[in-house]
Amino acid sequence: MLQNLTEEILKRPETNAFLNDSSLNFDVVLAEFVPPAFFYLSEKFKCPLIQMTSMPAHIITLNNIGNPNHLLETVDGNLPFGRKLNVFEKVVNAVYTFLFNAQVQGILYPLQAELVKKYLSHGEDVDLAALEKDKTSLVISNVVPGITEVHAKVPALIEVNGLHLTPPKPLPEDEVPSNGLILWKGITTMLQNLTEEILKRPETNAFLNDSSLNFDVVLAEFVPPAFFYLSEKFKCPLIQMTSMPAHIITLNNIGNPNHLLETVDGNLPFGRKLNVFEKVVNAVYTFLFNAQVQGILYPLQAELVKKYLSHGEDVDLAALEKDKTSLVISNVVPGITEVHAKVPALIEVNGLHLTPPKPLPE
């Protein structure tokens, strides 16, 4: 998703023309720390880079601005550990952070660098990790005192409390620059924006609202869920597909529940055999994640359906998913993926991510 969204932004003619206009000058680039492709703008326009994030700065970012934190002491924000780590948690934290860093540096940054090479640097190779270290002057992150980990900070890191609690006030008219500021939206609304970007295109909207069309089946990625509505719109079955193991929420919705104390959530770094602490963490995390998806994501996506597809009619995407899904095709890696009970509506395929699919015959 991140790679596709970045390319979707960069390949727009108006965006591309603007970013490659050699007559423009900027004093500073403000960029969300994800996606990192936009760090290159500070090199392109020869100005400092200020990174912003709506959550605490990640250890990778801290390392890149010369503010390292010990892997055995500073908890990775993706892990459900408290401030005081036991020996097991310290090992998990260190290994997870090391592997996550290797993935970001070895996969994400090179992939993003290819987009920079294609759209911004005119074919010149770019080292985004080195550029981030060289160009970042400041990192502004969001923390919640009492919850966020206490750690050593250099002056280049500014932690602000409560950025997520109230919307920012708009700049006064006389302070809005005409061409002196680049501000890329964070990933907090990425999925919603991407879905709307697809649905509001005139050609897409016209196609999906053509009443003369008929379809035998709708194949949809399980995220974003707005597209589940197409099976209702065209009165046909829904097949969900995912390039990773099916999430517990999806399993529940197709009548294939798995016990929260036994089936590990794919976002957690636990093995197959859970101790008591891990079982509690897994159950609570899965419950809260499900509440977030059902209570926030689905209603937000339903608003887009109402706006672009259902002609103003309210839609219950969770109920629709349960009613219309005939099949879920997921990707697993035997030996790593959790073994669990499966109903016939769930088909697990090995290695979808390893080789690109062959094109359909003419």
Short mmCIF file of C-alpha atoms in Angstrom, two decimals:
data_model
loop_
_atom_site.label_atom_id
_atom_site.label_comp_id
_atom_site.label_asym_id
_atom_site.label_seq_id
_atom_site.Cartn_x
_atom_site.Cartn_y
_atom_site.Cartn_z
CA MET A 1 0.00 0.00 0.00
CA LEU A 2 2.71 2.50 0.99
CA GLN A 3 4.63 1.98 -2.25
CA ASN A 4 1.48 2.32 -4.36
CA LEU A 5 0.33 5.43 -2.52
CA THR A 6 3.74 7.10 -2.90
CA GLU A 7 3.79 6.38 -6.63
CA GLU A 8 0.18 7.53 -6.97
CA ILE A 9 1.22 10.92 -5.56
CA LEU A 10 4.44 11.26 -7.55
CA LYS A 11 3.08 10.23 -10.94
CA ARG A 12 0.30 12.80 -11.03
CA PRO A 13 1.16 15.25 -13.83
CA GLU A 14 0.49 18.34 -11.71
CA THR A 15 2.53 17.01 -8.77
CA ASN A 16 5.37 15.86 -10.97
CA ALA A 17 5.51 19.17 -12.83
CA PHE A 18 5.49 21.10 -9.56
CA LEU A 19 8.23 19.05 -7.89
CA ASN A 20 10.45 19.19 -10.97
CA ASP A 21 10.07 22.94 -11.53
CA SER A 22 13.67 24.22 -11.31
CA SER A 23 12.49 27.80 -10.76
CA LEU A 24 11.08 27.01 -7.31
CA ASN A 25 12.92 27.55 -4.03
CA PHE A 26 11.94 26.40 -0.55
CA ASP A 27 13.21 27.25 2.90
CA VAL A 28 12.35 23.92 4.47
CA VAL A 29 10.67 20.58 3.75
CA LEU A 30 8.23 19.22 6.34
CA ALA A 31 7.58 15.52 5.75
CA GLU A 32 5.82 12.72 7.60
CA PHE A 33 8.48 10.12 8.46
CA VAL A 34 6.58 7.65 6.29
CA PRO A 35 6.90 7.46 3.30
CA PRO A 36 10.65 8.23 3.21
CA ALA A 37 10.72 9.04 -0.54
CA PHE A 38 9.82 12.62 0.29
CA PHE A 39 13.01 13.08 2.31
CA TYR A 40 14.67 13.53 -1.08
CA LEU A 41 12.89 16.85 -1.56
CA SER A 42 15.27 18.42 0.95
CA GLU A 43 18.18 17.37 -1.27
CA LYS A 44 16.41 18.43 -4.44
CA PHE A 45 15.60 21.90 -3.11
CA LYS A 46 18.81 22.23 -1.05
CA CYS A 47 17.04 22.96 2.22
CA PRO A 48 16.70 21.40 5.68
CA LEU A 49 14.33 18.51 6.41
CA ILE A 50 11.92 18.53 9.35
CA GLN A 51 10.27 15.20 10.04
CA MET A 52 6.87 15.08 11.73
CA THR A 53 4.94 12.16 13.16
CA SER A 54 1.63 11.86 15.00
CA MET A 55 3.12 9.16 17.24
CA PRO A 56 6.35 8.80 19.24
CA ALA A 57 9.46 8.82 17.07
CA HIS A 58 10.57 5.31 16.14
CA ILE A 59 13.95 3.95 17.24
CA ILE A 60 15.07 3.93 13.57
CA THR A 61 14.34 7.65 13.29
CA LEU A 62 16.09 8.31 16.59
CA ASN A 63 19.18 6.44 15.40
CA ASN A 64 19.23 8.38 12.14
CA ILE A 65 19.26 11.75 13.91
CA GLY A 66 22.05 10.73 16.27
CA ASN A 67 19.77 9.92 19.21
CA PRO A 68 20.22 6.15 19.66
CA ASN A 69 18.37 4.31 22.40
CA HIS A 70 19.43 0.96 23.79
CA LEU A 71 17.44 -1.95 22.36
CA LEU A 72 17.27 -3.64 25.75
CA GLU A 73 15.84 -0.57 27.45
CA THR A 74 13.74 1.46 24.98
CA VAL A 75 10.50 -0.31 24.08
CA ASP A 76 9.56 -0.44 20.41
CA GLY A 77 6.24 1.38 19.96
CA ASN A 78 4.77 -1.59 18.07
CA LEU A 79 5.17 -3.94 21.04
CA PRO A 80 2.69 -4.28 23.92
CA PHE A 81 5.28 -4.03 26.71
CA GLY A 82 5.39 -1.69 29.67
CA ARG A 83 8.31 0.44 30.77
CA LYS A 84 9.94 -2.22 32.94
CA LEU A 85 10.99 -5.13 30.74
CA ASN A 86 11.72 -8.61 32.01
CA VAL A 87 14.51 -10.65 30.41
CA PHE A 88 12.19 -12.29 27.87
CA GLU A 89 10.67 -8.96 26.85
CA LYS A 90 14.11 -7.38 26.47
CA VAL A 91 15.20 -10.15 24.11
CA VAL A 92 11.95 -9.92 22.10
CA ASN A 93 12.25 -6.12 21.95
CA ALA A 94 15.87 -6.24 20.78
CA VAL A 95 15.30 -8.94 18.15
CA TYR A 96 12.08 -7.35 16.87
CA THR A 97 13.64 -3.90 16.61
CA PHE A 98 16.73 -5.29 14.88
CA LEU A 99 14.66 -7.22 12.34
CA PHE A 100 12.26 -4.32 11.78
CA ASN A 101 15.21 -1.99 11.19
CA ALA A 102 16.72 -4.49 8.74
CA GLN A 103 13.41 -4.66 6.88
CA VAL A 104 13.08 -0.87 6.68
CA GLN A 105 16.70 -0.28 5.66
CA GLY A 106 16.95 -3.31 3.37
CA ILE A 107 13.51 -3.33 1.72
CA LEU A 108 11.45 -0.17 2.28
CA TYR A 109 14.19 2.42 1.68
CA PRO A 110 15.48 0.77 -1.55
CA LEU A 111 11.91 0.43 -2.89
CA GLN A 112 11.19 4.07 -2.12
CA ALA A 113 14.54 5.05 -3.66
CA GLU A 114 13.39 3.47 -6.93
CA LEU A 115 10.41 5.83 -6.98
CA VAL A 116 12.70 8.79 -6.27
CA LYS A 117 14.94 7.69 -9.14
CA LYS A 118 11.93 7.34 -11.45
CA TYR A 119 10.10 10.58 -10.63
CA LEU A 120 12.42 13.04 -8.87
CA SER A 121 16.16 12.49 -9.30
CA HIS A 122 16.17 12.08 -13.12
CA GLY A 123 17.61 8.57 -13.00
CA GLU A 124 20.22 9.25 -10.33
CA ASP A 125 20.58 6.64 -7.58
CA VAL A 126 19.67 7.85 -4.09
CA ASP A 127 20.58 6.56 -0.62
CA LEU A 128 17.57 7.61 1.46
CA ALA A 129 19.00 6.38 4.76
CA ALA A 130 22.18 8.43 4.31
CA LEU A 131 20.16 11.41 3.08
CA GLU A 132 17.89 11.23 6.13
CA LYS A 133 20.89 11.28 8.45
CA ASP A 134 22.50 14.16 6.58
CA LYS A 135 19.50 16.42 5.98
CA THR A 136 17.22 16.01 9.02
CA SER A 137 17.45 19.11 11.19
CA LEU A 138 14.50 18.42 13.45
CA VAL A 139 12.00 15.70 14.35
CA ILE A 140 8.66 16.72 15.87
CA SER A 141 6.83 13.78 17.44
CA ASN A 142 3.63 13.29 19.41
CA VAL A 143 3.72 11.76 22.89
CA VAL A 144 1.39 11.14 25.80
CA PRO A 145 3.12 11.72 29.16
CA GLY A 146 2.49 8.82 31.50
CA ILE A 147 2.31 6.34 28.63
CA THR A 148 5.14 7.18 26.26
CA GLU A 149 8.52 5.69 27.14
CA VAL A 150 10.92 8.04 28.91
CA HIS A 151 14.24 8.15 27.04
CA ALA A 152 17.29 10.28 26.33
CA LYS A 153 16.69 13.07 23.82
CA VAL A 154 18.97 15.28 21.74
CA PRO A 155 17.90 18.87 20.93
CA ALA A 156 16.92 17.79 17.39
CA LEU A 157 14.00 15.81 18.84
CA ILE A 158 10.99 17.81 20.03
CA GLU A 159 8.18 15.87 21.70
CA VAL A 160 4.79 17.58 21.71
CA ASN A 161 1.88 16.41 23.85
CA GLY A 162 -1.56 15.83 22.37
CA LEU A 163 -1.15 16.53 18.64
CA HIS A 164 -3.84 13.90 18.00
CA LEU A 165 -6.39 15.30 20.44
CA THR A 166 -7.47 18.51 18.72
CA PRO A 167 -7.35 19.51 15.03
CA PRO A 168 -4.77 22.22 14.26
CA LYS A 169 -5.97 25.74 13.62
CA PRO A 170 -5.60 26.89 9.99
CA LEU A 171 -2.81 29.33 9.20
CA PRO A 172 -3.92 32.97 8.92
CA GLU A 173 -4.36 34.06 5.31
CA ASP A 174 -1.34 36.34 5.41
CA GLU A 175 0.88 33.50 6.67
CA VAL A 176 -0.05 30.94 4.03
CA PRO A 177 2.97 30.68 1.70
CA SER A 178 2.37 30.56 -2.03
CA ASN A 179 5.25 28.24 -2.80
CA GLY A 180 7.47 28.03 0.26
CA LEU A 181 6.19 25.02 2.16
CA ILE A 182 5.70 21.36 1.35
CA LEU A 183 3.64 19.41 3.85
CA TRP A 184 2.73 15.79 3.19
CA LYS A 185 -0.17 14.32 5.11
CA GLY A 186 0.63 11.57 7.53
CA ILE A 187 -0.39 7.98 7.25
CA THR A 188 -3.13 8.34 9.85
CA THR A 189 -5.70 8.92 7.11
CA MET A 190 -3.83 7.13 4.34
CA LEU A 191 -6.31 4.32 3.82
CA GLN A 192 -9.30 6.66 3.82
CA ASN A 193 -7.64 9.06 1.39
CA LEU A 194 -6.52 6.27 -0.92
CA THR A 195 -10.02 4.77 -1.04
CA GLU A 196 -11.59 8.13 -1.80
CA GLU A 197 -8.93 8.86 -4.42
CA ILE A 198 -9.98 5.70 -6.25
CA LEU A 199 -13.72 6.22 -5.91
CA LYS A 200 -13.84 9.88 -6.90
CA ARG A 201 -12.09 9.43 -10.24
CA PRO A 202 -14.67 10.24 -12.93
CA GLU A 203 -13.91 7.13 -14.99
CA THR A 204 -14.02 4.85 -11.92
CA ASN A 205 -17.17 6.43 -10.57
CA ALA A 206 -18.93 6.23 -13.93
CA PHE A 207 -17.95 2.58 -14.34
CA LEU A 208 -19.04 1.49 -10.85
CA ASN A 209 -22.37 3.32 -11.15
CA ASP A 210 -23.24 1.99 -14.61
CA SER A 211 -26.55 0.18 -14.04
CA SER A 212 -26.21 -1.75 -17.31
CA LEU A 213 -23.24 -3.76 -16.02
CA ASN A 214 -23.46 -7.23 -14.50
CA PHE A 215 -20.75 -9.21 -12.73
CA ASP A 216 -20.54 -12.83 -11.61
CA VAL A 217 -18.25 -12.17 -8.67
CA VAL A 218 -16.36 -9.38 -6.89
CA LEU A 219 -12.73 -10.05 -5.91
CA ALA A 220 -11.58 -7.51 -3.32
CA GLU A 221 -8.54 -7.06 -1.09
CA PHE A 222 -9.76 -7.23 2.52
CA VAL A 223 -8.47 -3.68 3.00
CA PRO A 224 -10.08 -1.26 2.23
CA PRO A 225 -13.51 -2.69 3.15
CA ALA A 226 -15.47 -0.08 1.15
CA PHE A 227 -15.20 -2.31 -1.91
CA PHE A 228 -17.13 -5.09 -0.18
CA TYR A 229 -20.22 -3.05 -1.09
CA LEU A 230 -19.71 -3.84 -4.78
CA SER A 231 -21.00 -7.37 -4.14
CA GLU A 232 -24.23 -5.87 -2.82
CA LYS A 233 -24.42 -3.33 -5.63
CA PHE A 234 -23.99 -5.93 -8.36
CA LYS A 235 -25.87 -8.71 -6.51
CA CYS A 236 -23.04 -11.22 -6.71
CA PRO A 237 -20.76 -13.13 -4.30
CA LEU A 238 -17.71 -11.56 -2.68
CA ILE A 239 -14.29 -13.22 -2.67
CA GLN A 240 -11.76 -11.60 -0.36
CA MET A 241 -8.05 -11.89 -1.13
CA THR A 242 -5.03 -11.00 0.95
CA SER A 243 -1.28 -11.34 0.48
CA MET A 244 -0.87 -12.26 4.16
CA PRO A 245 -2.61 -14.64 6.56
CA ALA A 246 -6.28 -13.84 7.11
CA HIS A 247 -6.81 -11.67 10.19
CA ILE A 248 -8.89 -12.88 13.12
CA ILE A 249 -11.51 -10.22 12.31
CA THR A 250 -11.91 -11.64 8.80
CA LEU A 251 -12.04 -15.18 10.16
CA ASN A 252 -14.79 -14.22 12.60
CA ASN A 253 -16.78 -12.56 9.84
CA ILE A 254 -16.80 -15.69 7.66
CA GLY A 255 -17.87 -17.93 10.54
CA ASN A 256 -14.38 -19.23 11.28
CA PRO A 257 -13.70 -17.88 14.79
CA ASN A 258 -10.41 -18.66 16.51
CA HIS A 259 -9.98 -18.45 20.26
CA LEU A 260 -8.25 -15.24 21.39
CA LEU A 261 -6.19 -17.13 23.97
CA GLU A 262 -4.86 -19.59 21.39
CA THR A 263 -4.63 -17.93 17.97
CA VAL A 264 -1.84 -15.36 17.80
CA ASP A 265 -2.66 -12.01 16.20
CA GLY A 266 -0.37 -11.55 13.20
CA ASN A 267 0.70 -8.10 14.42
CA LEU A 268 2.22 -9.49 17.63
CA PRO A 269 5.72 -10.98 17.88
CA PHE A 270 4.69 -14.13 19.75
CA GLY A 271 5.40 -17.74 18.85
CA ARG A 272 2.90 -20.56 18.60
CA LYS A 273 3.05 -21.52 22.27
CA LEU A 274 1.80 -18.61 24.38
CA ASN A 275 2.53 -18.17 28.06
CA VAL A 276 -0.14 -16.70 30.36
CA PHE A 277 1.10 -13.13 29.92
CA GLU A 278 1.18 -13.45 26.12
CA LYS A 279 -2.32 -14.95 26.07
CA VAL A 280 -3.70 -11.98 27.99
CA VAL A 281 -1.85 -9.48 25.78
CA ASN A 282 -3.02 -11.29 22.64
CA ALA A 283 -6.66 -11.35 23.78
CA VAL A 284 -6.74 -7.71 24.87
CA TYR A 285 -4.88 -6.48 21.78
CA THR A 286 -7.14 -8.42 19.41
CA PHE A 287 -10.27 -7.22 21.21
CA LEU A 288 -9.17 -3.57 21.05
CA PHE A 289 -8.02 -3.86 17.44
CA ASN A 290 -11.36 -5.39 16.48
CA ALA A 291 -13.18 -2.57 18.30
CA GLN A 292 -11.11 -0.01 16.41
CA VAL A 293 -11.81 -1.63 13.03
CA GLN A 294 -15.53 -2.13 13.68
CA GLY A 295 -16.06 1.19 15.45
CA ILE A 296 -13.84 3.52 13.42
CA LEU A 297 -12.58 2.07 10.13
CA TYR A 298 -15.82 0.47 8.91
CA PRO A 299 -18.00 3.56 9.65
CA LEU A 300 -15.47 5.85 7.93
CA GLN A 301 -15.37 3.58 4.90
CA ALA A 302 -19.18 3.37 4.94
CA GLU A 303 -19.28 7.17 4.58
CA LEU A 304 -17.30 6.86 1.33
CA VAL A 305 -19.68 4.15 0.10
CA LYS A 306 -22.63 6.40 0.91
CA LYS A 307 -20.99 9.30 -0.91
CA TYR A 308 -19.84 7.52 -4.07
CA LEU A 309 -21.64 4.19 -4.49
CA SER A 310 -24.91 3.75 -2.59
CA HIS A 311 -26.54 7.04 -3.66
CA GLY A 312 -26.85 8.32 -0.10
CA GLU A 313 -28.06 5.08 1.44
CA ASP A 314 -26.50 4.04 4.77
CA VAL A 315 -24.45 0.84 4.64
CA ASP A 316 -23.34 -1.59 7.36
CA LEU A 317 -20.07 -2.95 5.95
CA ALA A 318 -19.48 -5.42 8.78
CA ALA A 319 -22.90 -7.03 8.29
CA LEU A 320 -22.47 -6.95 4.51
CA GLU A 321 -19.09 -8.67 4.78
CA LYS A 322 -20.59 -11.47 6.87
CA ASP A 323 -23.54 -11.88 4.51
CA LYS A 324 -21.80 -11.66 1.12
CA THR A 325 -18.35 -13.25 1.57
CA SER A 326 -18.28 -16.65 -0.12
CA LEU A 327 -14.54 -17.25 -0.02
CA VAL A 328 -11.34 -15.86 1.49
CA ILE A 329 -8.03 -16.59 -0.26
CA SER A 330 -5.04 -15.83 1.97
CA ASN A 331 -1.28 -16.22 1.71
CA VAL A 332 0.63 -18.26 4.28
CA VAL A 333 4.13 -19.59 4.85
CA PRO A 334 4.03 -23.14 6.28
CA GLY A 335 6.33 -23.43 9.26
CA ILE A 336 5.78 -19.80 10.24
CA THR A 337 2.06 -19.17 9.91
CA GLU A 338 -0.04 -20.19 12.90
CA VAL A 339 -1.85 -23.53 12.52
CA HIS A 340 -5.56 -23.05 13.20
CA ALA A 341 -8.99 -24.45 12.46
CA LYS A 342 -10.33 -23.63 8.99
CA VAL A 343 -13.77 -23.73 7.41
CA PRO A 344 -14.08 -24.55 3.67
CA ALA A 345 -14.62 -20.85 2.90
CA LEU A 346 -10.97 -20.17 3.81
CA ILE A 347 -8.33 -21.22 1.30
CA GLU A 348 -4.68 -20.72 2.28
CA VAL A 349 -2.17 -20.57 -0.57
CA ASN A 350 1.58 -20.72 -0.06
CA GLY A 351 3.95 -18.20 -1.58
CA LEU A 352 1.71 -15.64 -3.32
CA HIS A 353 4.28 -12.98 -2.43
CA LEU A 354 7.29 -14.86 -3.82
CA THR A 355 6.58 -14.85 -7.56
CA PRO A 356 4.52 -12.44 -9.65
CA PRO A 357 1.36 -13.96 -11.15
CA LYS A 358 1.30 -14.89 -14.81
CA PRO A 359 -0.80 -12.56 -17.00
CA LEU A 360 -4.22 -13.77 -18.08
CA PRO A 361 -4.38 -15.22 -21.62
CA GLU A 362 -5.52 -12.82 -24.32
#
